[in-house]
Short mmCIF file of C-alpha atoms and ligand atoms in Angstrom, two decimals:
data_model
loop_
_atom_site.label_atom_id
_atom_site.label_comp_id
_atom_site.label_asym_id
_atom_site.label_seq_id
_atom_site.Cartn_x
_atom_site.Cartn_y
_atom_site.Cartn_z
CA MET N 1 -126.05 124.53 138.02
CA ASN N 2 -122.85 125.99 138.11
CA LYS N 3 -120.99 125.80 134.82
CA LYS N 4 -117.35 126.62 136.70
CA SER N 5 -117.40 123.75 138.97
CA GLY N 6 -115.03 121.28 137.79
CA SER N 7 -113.94 123.72 135.04
CA LEU N 8 -115.18 122.39 132.35
CA ASP N 9 -116.60 124.13 129.18
CA ARG N 10 -117.28 123.76 126.14
CA ASP N 11 -113.58 124.62 124.66
CA ARG N 12 -111.91 122.91 127.57
CA VAL N 13 -113.52 119.51 126.46
CA ARG N 14 -112.84 120.52 122.46
CA GLY N 15 -108.72 120.86 123.65
CA LEU N 16 -109.32 117.30 125.87
CA LEU N 17 -110.94 116.04 122.79
CA ALA N 18 -108.52 116.99 120.56
CA GLU N 19 -105.88 116.78 122.53
CA GLY N 20 -107.13 112.58 123.29
CA GLY N 21 -107.23 111.97 119.34
CA ALA N 22 -110.59 112.91 118.56
CA ARG N 23 -111.33 112.84 114.65
CA PRO N 24 -112.61 115.96 113.28
CA GLU N 25 -115.96 114.29 113.09
CA ASP N 26 -116.29 113.05 115.94
CA LEU N 27 -115.74 116.15 117.29
CA GLU N 28 -118.51 117.69 115.03
CA ARG N 29 -120.99 115.30 116.38
CA TYR N 30 -119.53 115.40 120.15
CA GLU N 31 -120.47 119.41 119.15
CA GLU N 32 -124.13 118.52 117.80
CA TYR N 33 -124.72 115.91 120.95
CA MET N 34 -123.91 118.38 123.52
CA SER N 35 -125.67 121.33 122.52
CA ARG N 36 -128.86 119.81 121.91
CA ARG N 37 -128.84 118.23 125.20
CA GLY N 38 -127.70 121.51 126.79
CA PHE N 39 -125.19 119.44 128.63
CA PHE N 40 -122.56 122.13 129.35
CA GLY N 41 -124.85 123.57 132.26
CA ARG N 42 -124.72 120.01 133.48
CA VAL N 43 -121.22 119.19 135.02
CA GLY N 44 -122.43 117.76 138.01
CA ALA N 45 -124.67 114.93 135.90
CA PHE N 46 -121.20 114.40 134.17
CA THR N 47 -119.68 113.69 137.11
CA ALA N 48 -121.44 111.49 138.33
CA LEU N 49 -122.56 109.50 135.28
CA VAL N 50 -118.87 108.80 134.32
CA GLY N 51 -118.42 107.37 137.87
CA PHE N 52 -115.56 109.48 139.34
CA GLY N 53 -116.21 112.32 142.43
CA ALA N 54 -112.31 114.11 140.75
CA GLY N 55 -112.73 117.21 138.56
CA ALA N 56 -114.53 116.29 135.38
CA ASP N 57 -111.14 117.74 133.96
CA ALA N 58 -109.35 114.63 134.78
CA ALA N 59 -111.80 112.12 134.48
CA LEU N 60 -112.27 113.66 130.73
CA ARG N 61 -108.74 112.85 130.87
CA GLY N 62 -109.31 110.22 132.23
CA LEU N 63 -112.19 107.95 129.90
CA LEU N 64 -109.71 109.53 126.72
CA GLY N 65 -106.68 107.57 128.52
CA GLN N 66 -108.68 104.70 127.99
CA GLY N 67 -109.45 104.98 124.62
CA LEU N 68 -113.08 106.40 124.86
CA ILE N 69 -113.78 108.48 122.08
CA PRO N 70 -116.26 110.88 122.49
CA VAL N 71 -119.04 110.07 119.95
CA ALA N 72 -119.36 106.70 121.76
CA TRP N 73 -118.84 108.24 124.83
CA ALA N 74 -122.37 110.69 123.93
CA GLU N 75 -123.75 107.88 122.64
CA ALA N 76 -124.05 106.27 126.18
CA VAL N 77 -125.24 108.88 128.60
CA GLU N 78 -127.86 109.33 125.04
CA THR N 79 -129.13 105.65 125.85
CA GLY N 80 -130.22 106.97 129.41
CA ALA N 81 -127.23 105.36 130.92
CA MET N 82 -123.51 105.67 131.22
CA GLN N 83 -123.35 101.96 131.94
CA SER N 84 -119.63 101.58 132.44
CA LYS N 85 -117.18 101.07 135.79
CA PRO N 86 -115.25 103.23 137.17
CA GLY N 87 -111.94 102.68 135.39
CA MET N 88 -112.98 100.26 132.54
CA THR N 89 -111.42 100.86 128.97
CA VAL N 90 -114.87 101.06 127.34
CA HIS N 91 -114.54 99.84 123.39
CA ASN N 92 -118.69 100.25 122.79
CA THR N 93 -121.61 101.17 124.56
CA ARG N 94 -124.28 99.48 122.15
CA PRO N 95 -124.06 97.25 123.04
CA ILE N 96 -121.40 97.75 125.78
CA ASN N 97 -118.32 96.09 126.08
CA GLY N 98 -115.34 97.52 127.94
CA GLU N 99 -112.30 95.63 129.64
CA PHE N 100 -109.94 96.32 132.22
CA ALA N 101 -106.00 97.08 132.08
CA PRO N 102 -103.70 94.46 133.12
CA HIS N 103 -102.74 95.98 135.98
CA LEU N 104 -106.37 96.61 137.56
CA LEU N 105 -106.42 93.07 137.42
CA ASN N 106 -104.41 91.35 140.48
CA ASP N 107 -106.68 90.61 142.80
CA ASP N 108 -106.61 86.43 143.11
CA ILE N 109 -110.20 86.85 143.46
CA THR N 110 -111.32 89.76 140.73
CA PRO N 111 -113.83 92.25 142.11
CA SER N 112 -117.53 92.10 140.32
CA GLU N 113 -116.60 96.97 139.63
CA ARG N 114 -112.73 94.66 137.70
CA HIS N 115 -114.57 92.26 135.81
CA PHE N 116 -114.58 92.82 132.35
CA VAL N 117 -117.72 93.36 130.19
CA ARG N 118 -119.25 91.98 127.02
CA ASN N 119 -122.45 92.18 125.21
CA ASN N 120 -124.52 91.31 122.39
CA GLY N 121 -127.37 92.59 123.06
CA LEU N 122 -129.37 95.37 125.00
CA VAL N 123 -129.07 95.64 129.21
CA PRO N 124 -132.75 94.09 130.27
CA ASN N 125 -134.52 96.65 132.28
CA ARG N 126 -135.20 93.96 134.77
CA ALA N 127 -131.18 93.87 135.64
CA GLU N 128 -131.65 97.60 135.41
CA LYS N 129 -133.85 97.76 138.00
CA GLN N 130 -132.79 94.77 140.18
CA ASP N 131 -136.65 93.41 139.89
CA PRO N 132 -136.17 89.48 140.65
CA GLN N 133 -140.65 90.01 140.01
CA GLY N 134 -141.86 87.43 136.70
CA TRP N 135 -138.46 85.60 136.38
CA ALA N 136 -138.09 81.85 136.20
CA LEU N 137 -136.48 79.57 134.50
CA THR N 138 -137.19 77.52 132.24
CA VAL N 139 -135.27 73.74 131.62
CA ASP N 140 -137.17 72.52 128.54
CA GLY N 141 -136.40 69.76 125.30
CA GLU N 142 -135.41 66.44 126.03
CA VAL N 143 -135.65 66.49 129.64
CA ASP N 144 -138.39 63.93 131.68
CA LYS N 145 -139.77 66.71 133.64
CA THR N 146 -140.13 70.02 131.88
CA LEU N 147 -139.10 72.46 134.74
CA LYS N 148 -140.31 76.61 135.51
CA LEU N 149 -138.07 77.39 137.99
CA THR N 150 -138.55 80.53 140.29
CA LEU N 151 -134.91 82.48 141.93
CA ASP N 152 -136.30 81.20 145.74
CA ASP N 153 -136.49 78.23 143.69
CA LEU N 154 -133.44 78.07 142.60
CA ARG N 155 -132.04 79.78 146.20
CA GLN N 156 -133.32 76.50 147.85
CA MET N 157 -131.56 74.10 145.84
CA PRO N 158 -127.76 73.26 147.26
CA SER N 159 -125.54 76.19 146.45
CA VAL N 160 -121.85 75.86 146.19
CA THR N 161 -119.29 78.63 145.98
CA LYS N 162 -116.45 78.84 144.14
CA ALA N 163 -113.82 81.25 142.21
CA LEU N 164 -113.94 80.38 139.00
CA LEU N 165 -112.51 82.39 135.44
CA ILE N 166 -114.80 83.69 132.49
CA GLU N 167 -113.16 84.46 129.83
CA CYS N 168 -114.27 85.58 126.55
CA GLY N 169 -113.18 84.31 123.39
CA GLY N 170 -112.11 86.78 121.44
CA ASN N 171 -109.75 88.30 124.42
CA GLY N 172 -106.10 89.61 122.55
CA ARG N 173 -107.96 89.93 119.10
CA ALA N 174 -106.03 93.48 119.40
CA LEU N 175 -102.88 91.90 118.71
CA PHE N 176 -104.02 89.34 115.37
CA ASP N 177 -102.30 90.59 112.90
CA PRO N 178 -103.41 90.77 109.77
CA PRO N 179 -106.32 92.40 111.76
CA VAL N 180 -109.46 90.84 112.54
CA ARG N 181 -112.88 92.63 112.69
CA GLY N 182 -114.50 92.16 116.10
CA THR N 183 -114.40 94.20 119.63
CA PRO N 184 -110.64 94.91 119.76
CA TRP N 185 -109.85 92.98 122.82
CA LYS N 186 -106.25 93.47 124.62
CA ASN N 187 -105.13 91.09 127.33
CA GLY N 188 -107.85 92.23 129.56
CA ALA N 189 -111.50 90.54 129.19
CA VAL N 190 -111.03 88.02 130.87
CA GLY N 191 -112.10 87.79 135.20
CA CYS N 192 -112.30 84.88 137.95
CA SER N 193 -114.54 86.37 140.47
CA GLU N 194 -116.59 84.12 143.09
CA TRP N 195 -119.35 82.62 141.97
CA THR N 196 -122.31 81.12 144.03
CA GLY N 197 -125.19 78.87 142.66
CA VAL N 198 -126.05 75.46 141.57
CA PRO N 199 -124.35 73.43 139.91
CA LEU N 200 -126.17 72.73 136.04
CA LYS N 201 -125.94 69.25 136.76
CA GLU N 202 -128.19 69.73 140.00
CA ILE N 203 -130.58 71.67 137.71
CA LEU N 204 -130.86 68.84 134.90
CA ASN N 205 -130.26 65.78 137.25
CA ARG N 206 -134.25 67.15 138.43
CA ALA N 207 -135.83 67.57 135.34
CA GLY N 208 -134.59 64.27 134.65
CA LEU N 209 -132.37 63.56 131.30
CA LYS N 210 -133.40 61.37 128.14
CA ASN N 211 -130.89 59.08 126.52
CA SER N 212 -131.08 61.86 123.30
CA ALA N 213 -129.92 64.69 125.37
CA VAL N 214 -126.96 66.08 123.43
CA TYR N 215 -126.41 69.39 123.74
CA THR N 216 -127.67 72.74 125.79
CA GLY N 217 -128.89 76.00 124.37
CA HIS N 218 -129.00 78.53 126.78
CA TYR N 219 -131.56 81.66 126.19
CA GLY N 220 -131.63 84.91 128.15
CA GLU N 221 -133.71 87.77 128.93
CA ASP N 222 -131.15 90.90 126.49
CA PRO N 223 -132.86 92.49 123.52
CA PRO N 224 -131.21 91.64 120.75
CA ILE N 225 -129.91 95.47 118.50
CA GLY N 226 -130.24 95.20 114.73
CA ASP N 227 -132.14 92.33 113.28
CA HIS N 228 -129.54 89.86 114.54
CA GLN N 229 -131.22 86.40 116.96
CA ALA N 230 -131.69 87.20 120.51
CA PHE N 231 -127.80 85.74 121.72
CA SER N 232 -127.70 81.98 121.99
CA ARG N 233 -124.95 79.05 122.43
CA GLY N 234 -124.81 76.02 124.48
CA ILE N 235 -121.87 73.32 125.56
CA PRO N 236 -122.10 69.69 124.96
CA ILE N 237 -124.01 67.75 127.77
CA GLU N 238 -121.01 66.28 129.44
CA LYS N 239 -119.94 69.94 129.85
CA ALA N 240 -123.21 70.48 131.91
CA MET N 241 -122.80 68.08 133.78
CA ASP N 242 -119.15 68.72 135.16
CA GLU N 243 -119.38 69.63 139.06
CA HIS N 244 -118.03 73.56 137.98
CA THR N 245 -120.63 74.24 135.51
CA LEU N 246 -122.90 76.80 137.24
CA VAL N 247 -126.78 78.56 137.32
CA ALA N 248 -124.99 81.03 138.90
CA TYR N 249 -126.94 84.11 140.85
CA GLN N 250 -124.39 86.03 143.35
CA MET N 251 -121.16 87.60 141.93
CA ASN N 252 -118.90 87.60 144.89
CA GLY N 253 -121.38 87.30 147.34
CA GLN N 254 -123.59 89.50 146.40
CA ASP N 255 -126.66 89.99 143.38
CA LEU N 256 -125.40 89.47 140.48
CA SER N 257 -124.62 93.22 139.13
CA ALA N 258 -126.98 94.41 135.11
CA LEU N 259 -124.21 94.85 133.59
CA ASN N 260 -122.85 90.56 134.39
CA GLY N 261 -125.93 89.16 133.95
CA TYR N 262 -128.71 89.93 136.89
CA PRO N 263 -130.67 88.08 137.89
CA VAL N 264 -128.69 84.50 137.28
CA ARG N 265 -126.39 83.89 134.39
CA VAL N 266 -125.31 80.07 133.65
CA VAL N 267 -120.95 79.90 134.03
CA VAL N 268 -119.14 77.44 132.55
CA PRO N 269 -115.08 77.80 133.98
CA GLY N 270 -112.44 77.32 131.61
CA TRP N 271 -114.52 77.43 128.15
CA ILE N 272 -114.89 80.57 125.87
CA GLY N 273 -116.52 83.63 127.76
CA SER N 274 -119.87 82.75 125.58
CA ALA N 275 -120.51 79.81 126.66
CA SER N 276 -121.79 81.81 130.08
CA GLN N 277 -125.20 82.61 129.25
CA LYS N 278 -126.13 86.39 130.83
CA TRP N 279 -129.55 87.00 131.79
CA LEU N 280 -131.11 83.24 131.93
CA ASN N 281 -134.35 82.12 131.36
CA ARG N 282 -134.04 79.29 129.50
CA ILE N 283 -132.08 76.01 128.48
CA TRP N 284 -133.60 74.24 126.05
CA ILE N 285 -132.22 70.47 126.12
CA ARG N 286 -131.38 69.66 122.75
CA ASP N 287 -130.98 66.21 120.72
CA GLN N 288 -128.33 68.11 118.38
CA VAL N 289 -125.65 69.95 118.77
CA HIS N 290 -127.50 73.85 119.35
CA ASP N 291 -128.02 75.55 116.23
CA ALA N 292 -128.65 79.25 117.04
CA GLU N 293 -127.21 82.07 114.53
CA LYS N 294 -124.32 82.43 117.47
CA MET N 295 -123.23 78.97 117.10
CA THR N 296 -123.34 78.41 113.07
CA GLY N 297 -121.31 79.82 110.71
CA TYR N 298 -118.01 81.52 111.71
CA SER N 299 -119.25 82.45 114.61
CA TYR N 300 -117.45 81.55 117.88
CA ARG N 301 -115.89 78.44 115.77
CA ILE N 302 -111.94 78.24 114.70
CA PRO N 303 -110.31 76.16 111.46
CA ALA N 304 -109.89 72.75 111.86
CA TYR N 305 -106.61 72.99 111.00
CA PRO N 306 -104.11 76.03 110.52
CA VAL N 307 -104.43 78.93 107.57
CA PRO N 308 -102.82 81.32 106.03
CA PRO N 309 -102.68 84.80 107.98
CA GLY N 310 -105.54 87.02 106.27
CA SER N 311 -107.38 84.05 104.79
CA ARG N 312 -110.78 82.56 105.41
CA PRO N 313 -111.01 79.02 105.48
CA PRO N 314 -114.28 77.86 103.82
CA LYS N 315 -117.66 77.37 106.27
CA GLU N 316 -117.82 73.51 106.61
CA ASP N 317 -114.06 73.49 108.16
CA MET N 318 -114.43 75.50 110.60
CA GLU N 319 -115.68 74.28 114.17
CA ILE N 320 -117.01 75.08 117.58
CA ALA N 321 -114.00 77.08 119.99
CA THR N 322 -114.62 75.68 123.67
CA ALA N 323 -111.93 75.86 125.97
CA TRP N 324 -109.30 77.75 126.36
CA ILE N 325 -105.51 77.35 125.96
CA VAL N 326 -102.76 78.11 127.67
CA LYS N 327 -102.31 82.03 129.17
CA SER N 328 -100.73 84.25 131.31
CA MET N 329 -101.21 87.73 132.16
CA ILE N 330 -98.58 90.58 134.14
CA THR N 331 -99.92 92.64 136.36
CA ARG N 332 -97.02 94.05 138.38
CA PRO N 333 -95.55 95.92 137.43
CA GLU N 334 -97.72 98.67 135.50
CA ALA N 335 -97.14 98.85 131.38
CA ASN N 336 -94.61 102.07 131.40
CA ILE N 337 -93.37 102.34 134.61
CA ASN N 338 -89.94 104.39 135.03
CA ILE N 339 -88.50 102.40 137.47
CA ASN N 340 -84.29 102.73 138.31
CA VAL N 341 -81.03 100.19 136.74
CA GLY N 342 -80.36 97.87 139.25
CA ASP N 343 -83.94 98.14 141.23
CA LYS N 344 -85.46 94.91 142.10
CA VAL N 345 -88.79 94.95 140.18
CA PRO N 346 -91.31 92.82 141.70
CA VAL N 347 -93.46 91.57 138.90
CA ARG N 348 -96.77 89.64 139.33
CA GLY N 349 -99.42 88.00 137.70
CA HIS N 350 -101.67 84.98 136.67
CA ALA N 351 -101.85 82.19 134.38
CA TRP N 352 -104.30 79.67 133.23
CA ALA N 353 -104.95 76.90 130.50
CA GLY N 354 -108.84 75.79 130.02
CA GLU N 355 -109.24 72.48 130.64
CA ARG N 356 -105.84 71.46 131.70
CA GLU N 357 -103.40 73.11 134.80
CA VAL N 358 -100.35 75.76 134.79
CA ARG N 359 -97.18 73.39 134.98
CA ARG N 360 -95.02 76.85 134.80
CA VAL N 361 -94.75 80.54 134.20
CA ASP N 362 -91.38 82.10 132.90
CA VAL N 363 -90.44 85.71 132.51
CA SER N 364 -87.88 87.05 130.67
CA THR N 365 -86.63 90.44 130.08
CA ASP N 366 -84.00 90.19 126.89
CA TYR N 367 -87.32 89.57 124.03
CA GLY N 368 -87.27 85.54 124.71
CA LEU N 369 -82.87 84.67 124.92
CA ASN N 370 -83.18 83.54 128.63
CA TRP N 371 -86.06 82.62 130.69
CA LYS N 372 -86.58 82.83 134.83
CA GLU N 373 -88.99 80.12 136.18
CA THR N 374 -91.42 81.87 138.59
CA LYS N 375 -92.99 81.01 141.79
CA LEU N 376 -96.26 79.42 140.65
CA ARG N 377 -99.57 79.51 143.18
CA LYS N 378 -102.42 76.82 142.60
CA PRO N 379 -105.22 78.28 143.06
CA SER N 380 -107.91 77.08 145.94
CA SER N 381 -110.50 75.41 143.13
CA LYS N 382 -109.88 74.49 139.56
CA TYR N 383 -110.73 76.63 136.70
CA ALA N 384 -109.55 79.61 139.07
CA TRP N 385 -106.21 81.37 137.91
CA TYR N 386 -103.01 80.39 138.74
CA THR N 387 -100.24 83.84 140.67
CA PHE N 388 -96.92 83.43 139.78
CA GLU N 389 -94.39 85.78 141.16
CA THR N 390 -90.71 87.14 141.20
CA GLN N 391 -88.39 89.71 140.80
CA VAL N 392 -86.74 91.33 137.68
CA ALA N 393 -83.65 93.95 137.62
CA PHE N 394 -82.18 96.07 134.21
CA PRO N 395 -78.37 96.24 134.01
CA ASN N 396 -78.67 99.78 131.68
CA LYS N 397 -81.43 101.98 131.19
CA GLY N 398 -83.02 101.80 127.76
CA TYR N 399 -86.22 100.60 126.95
CA TYR N 400 -87.33 96.58 128.30
CA GLU N 401 -90.15 94.32 127.89
CA ILE N 402 -91.56 91.96 130.66
CA TRP N 403 -92.46 88.86 128.87
CA ALA N 404 -94.77 85.84 130.57
CA ARG N 405 -94.96 82.71 129.03
CA ALA N 406 -97.18 79.84 130.94
CA GLU N 407 -96.76 75.80 130.02
CA ASP N 408 -99.34 73.86 130.58
CA SER N 409 -100.01 70.32 132.41
CA GLU N 410 -99.09 68.99 128.55
CA GLY N 411 -96.47 71.05 127.74
CA ALA N 412 -98.15 73.75 125.56
CA LEU N 413 -96.60 76.85 126.02
CA GLN N 414 -97.34 80.34 124.60
CA PRO N 415 -96.13 81.66 121.31
CA ALA N 416 -94.26 84.53 120.97
CA ARG N 417 -95.86 85.07 117.57
CA GLN N 418 -99.90 84.80 117.68
CA PRO N 419 -101.42 82.29 115.46
CA TRP N 420 -104.20 83.76 113.51
CA ASN N 421 -107.57 82.54 112.77
CA PRO N 422 -110.46 84.68 111.02
CA LYS N 423 -112.77 85.86 113.60
CA GLY N 424 -109.36 86.30 115.87
CA TYR N 425 -110.69 83.82 119.22
CA LEU N 426 -108.39 82.31 121.68
CA GLY N 427 -105.82 84.35 120.80
CA ASN N 428 -102.87 83.25 123.67
CA VAL N 429 -99.56 85.31 122.44
CA MET N 430 -97.63 86.03 125.12
CA HIS N 431 -97.84 88.90 127.06
CA ARG N 432 -94.89 91.78 126.96
CA LEU N 433 -94.93 94.37 129.49
CA PRO N 434 -93.41 97.65 128.16
CA VAL N 435 -90.35 99.28 131.07
CA LEU N 436 -88.54 102.35 131.30
CA CYS N 437 -84.71 102.23 132.67
CA ALA N 438 -83.22 105.39 133.90
CA VAL N 439 -79.61 105.89 135.78
N1 MTE E 501 -127.68 86.48 127.12
C1 MTE E 501 -126.23 86.78 127.10
N2 MTE E 501 -125.53 86.48 127.73
C2 MTE E 501 -123.86 86.41 127.13
C3 MTE E 501 -123.50 87.57 125.66
C4 MTE E 501 -124.99 88.22 125.53
O1 MTE E 501 -124.20 89.12 124.75
N3 MTE E 501 -126.02 87.74 126.19
N4 MTE E 501 -121.82 87.41 125.96
C5 MTE E 501 -121.52 86.37 126.63
C6 MTE E 501 -119.78 86.64 126.27
S1 MTE E 501 -119.29 86.92 124.16
C7 MTE E 501 -119.29 86.77 127.02
S2 MTE E 501 -117.43 86.80 126.68
C8 MTE E 501 -119.42 86.65 127.88
C9 MTE E 501 -118.87 88.12 129.45
O2 MTE E 501 -119.41 87.29 130.48
P1 MTE E 501 -119.30 89.13 131.61
O3 MTE E 501 -119.69 90.36 130.46
O4 MTE E 501 -120.04 88.92 132.81
O5 MTE E 501 -117.78 89.62 131.78
O6 MTE E 501 -120.73 86.51 128.25
C10 MTE E 501 -121.14 85.76 127.81
N5 MTE E 501 -122.98 85.27 127.92
MO1 MO E 502 -116.94 86.37 124.32
#
């Protein structure tokens, strides 16, 4: 491969990485990795890996701009696949976790290549190869009849297609103060795609639930990392029997992608994303609350009462996090754009409220002193996000923030400051979008 193509050479890359804020130790590890792999002779592979057709230089700048650190990137290459999506802000690569900036999530239906990725383990080989051979879904436990369903069996059952929102329980974690450990999601660990599959209820009815059935336990094919148990969570039978809870085999009209759960996943809309098991291969019907590792302790749990920021309540006082709470996101304009005094700036975004409806969304351009109601559009189905639209203008040059505040059907509002919990779950502080105004 021609070393000059994309004008990517060692010094250039080093310069860009340093410019992007890489630490000296990152640079060293990166250099070492690069020379070990003879990387600098394979510029073409580089551009292909990051999924940009443009110059390698620009691609690398873009990656750094999205906060992708070079070591993580080098490791991603090392594991054999840059399992990313173009434009995704990658937080880690093993496991891979990434989100999209709000302005990339403007669509009413989130395209598959813009749906965030949240993994606890590795992506199964079967998913990488898109190979359904030998896959089956087992339904066992508190049922009259154990089921073993192939992909064809599922496809032959009556299916539904619905726009449904999935949001990671940790979305917004980066806005917690004091900071909490865990993937530092900003606003983008949320998506509202169109899912096709069989209502879980139909499958459970076919198996026949015993009276003792109270909870589901979901299992998937993803190999765990380190000494963790395989990722497994579950939901109460009532939510499993909701007609919107799906065992999905298509996303936006196509087979699921490797990263989003091929061949089959659960979609539990309105609830924290961890309930929506990917790479599903077993549903264990339990006679008690599911008790796998990720159901216990502090995992996906919130305190039963408000706690002082930075404190750690006893385990017994932690409750399982279930439905999301009222929230909104501004998708237009893009953060930090330059506008002119007096210009009418279109503002747009989405709002959602877990099990509730959204009543209204207001915006403010003066730190919440004055609010303006927006035009709110109801989604096509329950558990899809609403869309709001309005316009704003600024009277003087300077720095401004556009704030959005949604209100749900019970009158609950998004807070101006983020209430705190030890693992940074259910963050719903108002989205603040900075803009710069010039004369
Ligand atoms: N098998 C399996 N399913 C999983 C996970 C996982 O690590 N393994 N992560 C969960 C979490 S925490 C979230 S937020 C959603 C994310 O779904 P997505 O990656 O399709 O956006 O998947 C859930 N399902
Ligand atoms: Mo999550």
